[in-house]
CSV table of C-alpha atoms in Angstrom, one decimal:
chain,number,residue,atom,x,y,z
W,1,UNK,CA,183.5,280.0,-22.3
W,2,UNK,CA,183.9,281.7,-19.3
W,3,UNK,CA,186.0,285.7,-19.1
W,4,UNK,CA,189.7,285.1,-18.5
W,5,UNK,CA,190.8,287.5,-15.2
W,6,UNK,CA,194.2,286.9,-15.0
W,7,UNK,CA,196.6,284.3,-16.3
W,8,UNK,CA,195.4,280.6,-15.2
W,9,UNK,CA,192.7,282.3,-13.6
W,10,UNK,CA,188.4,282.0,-15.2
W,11,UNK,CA,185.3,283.4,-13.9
W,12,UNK,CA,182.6,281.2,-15.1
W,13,UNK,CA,179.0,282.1,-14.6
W,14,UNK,CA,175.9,279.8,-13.3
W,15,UNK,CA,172.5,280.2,-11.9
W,16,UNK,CA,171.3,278.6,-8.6
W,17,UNK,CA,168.0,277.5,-9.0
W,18,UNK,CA,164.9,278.0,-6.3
W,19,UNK,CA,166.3,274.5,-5.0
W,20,UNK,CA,169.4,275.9,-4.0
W,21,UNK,CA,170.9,273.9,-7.2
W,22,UNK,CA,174.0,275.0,-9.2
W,23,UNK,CA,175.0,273.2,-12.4
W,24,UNK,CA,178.4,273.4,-12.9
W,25,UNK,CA,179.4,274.5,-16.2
W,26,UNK,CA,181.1,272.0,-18.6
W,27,UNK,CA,184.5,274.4,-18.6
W,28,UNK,CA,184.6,273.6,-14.6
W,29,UNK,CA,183.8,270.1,-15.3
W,30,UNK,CA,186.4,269.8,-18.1
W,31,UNK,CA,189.1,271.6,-16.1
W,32,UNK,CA,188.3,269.4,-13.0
W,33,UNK,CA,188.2,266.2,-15.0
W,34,UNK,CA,184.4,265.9,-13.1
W,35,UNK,CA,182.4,262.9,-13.8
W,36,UNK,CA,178.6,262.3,-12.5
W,37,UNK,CA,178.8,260.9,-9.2
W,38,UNK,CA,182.0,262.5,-8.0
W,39,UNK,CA,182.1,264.0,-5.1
W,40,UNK,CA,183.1,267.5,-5.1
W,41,UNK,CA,184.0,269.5,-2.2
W,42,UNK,CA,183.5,273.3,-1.3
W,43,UNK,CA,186.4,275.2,0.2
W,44,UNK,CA,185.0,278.5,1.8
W,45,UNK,CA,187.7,281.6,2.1
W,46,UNK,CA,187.2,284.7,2.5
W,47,UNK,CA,183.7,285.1,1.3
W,48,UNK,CA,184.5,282.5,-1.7
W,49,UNK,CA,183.3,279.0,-2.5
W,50,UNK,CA,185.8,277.3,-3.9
W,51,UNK,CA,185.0,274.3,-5.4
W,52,UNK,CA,187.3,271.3,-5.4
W,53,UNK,CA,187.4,268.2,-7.1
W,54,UNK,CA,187.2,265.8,-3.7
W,55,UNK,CA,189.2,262.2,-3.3
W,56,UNK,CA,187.0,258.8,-4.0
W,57,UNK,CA,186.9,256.1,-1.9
W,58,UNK,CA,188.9,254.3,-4.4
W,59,UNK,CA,191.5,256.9,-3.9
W,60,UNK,CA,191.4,257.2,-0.5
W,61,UNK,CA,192.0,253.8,-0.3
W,62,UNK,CA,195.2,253.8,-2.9
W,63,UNK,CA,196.7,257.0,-1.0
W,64,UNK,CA,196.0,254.8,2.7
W,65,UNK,CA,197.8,251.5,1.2
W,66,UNK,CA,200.4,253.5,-0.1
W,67,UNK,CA,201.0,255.5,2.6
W,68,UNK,CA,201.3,251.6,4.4
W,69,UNK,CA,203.3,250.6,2.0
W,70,UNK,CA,206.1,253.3,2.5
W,71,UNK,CA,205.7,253.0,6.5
W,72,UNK,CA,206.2,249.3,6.0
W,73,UNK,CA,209.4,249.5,3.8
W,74,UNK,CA,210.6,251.7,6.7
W,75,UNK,CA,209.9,249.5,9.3
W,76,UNK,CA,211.6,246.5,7.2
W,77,UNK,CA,215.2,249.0,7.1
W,78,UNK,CA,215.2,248.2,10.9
W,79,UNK,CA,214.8,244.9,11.4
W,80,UNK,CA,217.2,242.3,11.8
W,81,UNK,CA,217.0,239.2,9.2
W,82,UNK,CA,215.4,236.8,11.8
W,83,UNK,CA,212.6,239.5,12.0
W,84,UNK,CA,212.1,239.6,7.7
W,85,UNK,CA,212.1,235.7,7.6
W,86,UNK,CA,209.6,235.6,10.2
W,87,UNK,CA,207.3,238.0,8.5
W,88,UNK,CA,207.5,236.0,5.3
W,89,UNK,CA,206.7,232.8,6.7
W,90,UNK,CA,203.7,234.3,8.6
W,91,UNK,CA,202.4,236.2,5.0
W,92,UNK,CA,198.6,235.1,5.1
W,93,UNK,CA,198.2,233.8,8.2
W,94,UNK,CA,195.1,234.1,9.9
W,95,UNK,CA,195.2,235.7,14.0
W,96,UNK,CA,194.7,232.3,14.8
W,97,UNK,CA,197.1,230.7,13.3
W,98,UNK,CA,199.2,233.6,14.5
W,99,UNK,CA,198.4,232.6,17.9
W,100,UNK,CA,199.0,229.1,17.6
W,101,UNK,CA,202.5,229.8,16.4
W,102,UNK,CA,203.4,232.0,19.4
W,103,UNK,CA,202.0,229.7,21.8
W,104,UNK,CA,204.3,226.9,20.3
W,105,UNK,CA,207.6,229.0,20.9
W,106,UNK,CA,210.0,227.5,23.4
W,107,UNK,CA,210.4,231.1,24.9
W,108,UNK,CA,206.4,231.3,25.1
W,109,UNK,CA,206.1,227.6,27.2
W,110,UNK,CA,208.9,228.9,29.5
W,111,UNK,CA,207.3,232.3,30.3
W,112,UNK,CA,203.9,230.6,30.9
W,113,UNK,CA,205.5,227.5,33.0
W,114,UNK,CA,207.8,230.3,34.7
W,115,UNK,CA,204.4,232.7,35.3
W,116,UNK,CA,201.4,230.3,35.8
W,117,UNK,CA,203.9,226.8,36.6
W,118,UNK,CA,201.9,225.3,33.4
């Protein structure tokens, strides 16, 4: 295993090979939860390589829809009831089917016969 330093803290020992190759020793791996194909990333500081168990694209993706999820639940404390039940009809719509719907509001053919006289 590798020499304890301090508490929470190991030194673990590797070879880079004439490639410019490290393995990283199964206590790193362990500790990191590393699995081939992970991507890893290297934090320099100070002279140090620190190496850090990087986000997937999976998780990248979770962490984006959740952070959409929590700006959507805000959004939705704002608006007024007509607003929510308008959102919920429209759920799955496609853009044009979006469009079609605004171009069928009353408030739409007044603006366009006031603006263009159509």
């Amino acid at each position: 295993m590798g020499k304890e330093i301090e508490e929470n803290k190991t030194v673990v020992t590797t070879t880079m090979s004439k490639a410019y190759q490290i393995t990283v020793p199964s206590v790193v791996r362990k500790a990191l939860g590393l699995e081939p194909g992970d991507p890893v990333d290297f934090e320099i500081d100070r002279g140090r390589a620190i190496l850090v168990r990087a986000e997937t694209r999976e998780e990248k993706i979770k962490r984006v829809f959740a952070d959409l999820d929590r700006i959507r639940e805000r959004e939705l404390s704002y608006m007024t009831v007509g607003q929510k039940k308008r959102i919920e009809m429209s759920k799955g719509w496609t853009i044009n089917q979006y469009h079609e719907y605004i171009d069928k509001l009353p408030e739409t053919k007044a603006y366009m016969k006031e603006k263009y006289g159509v």
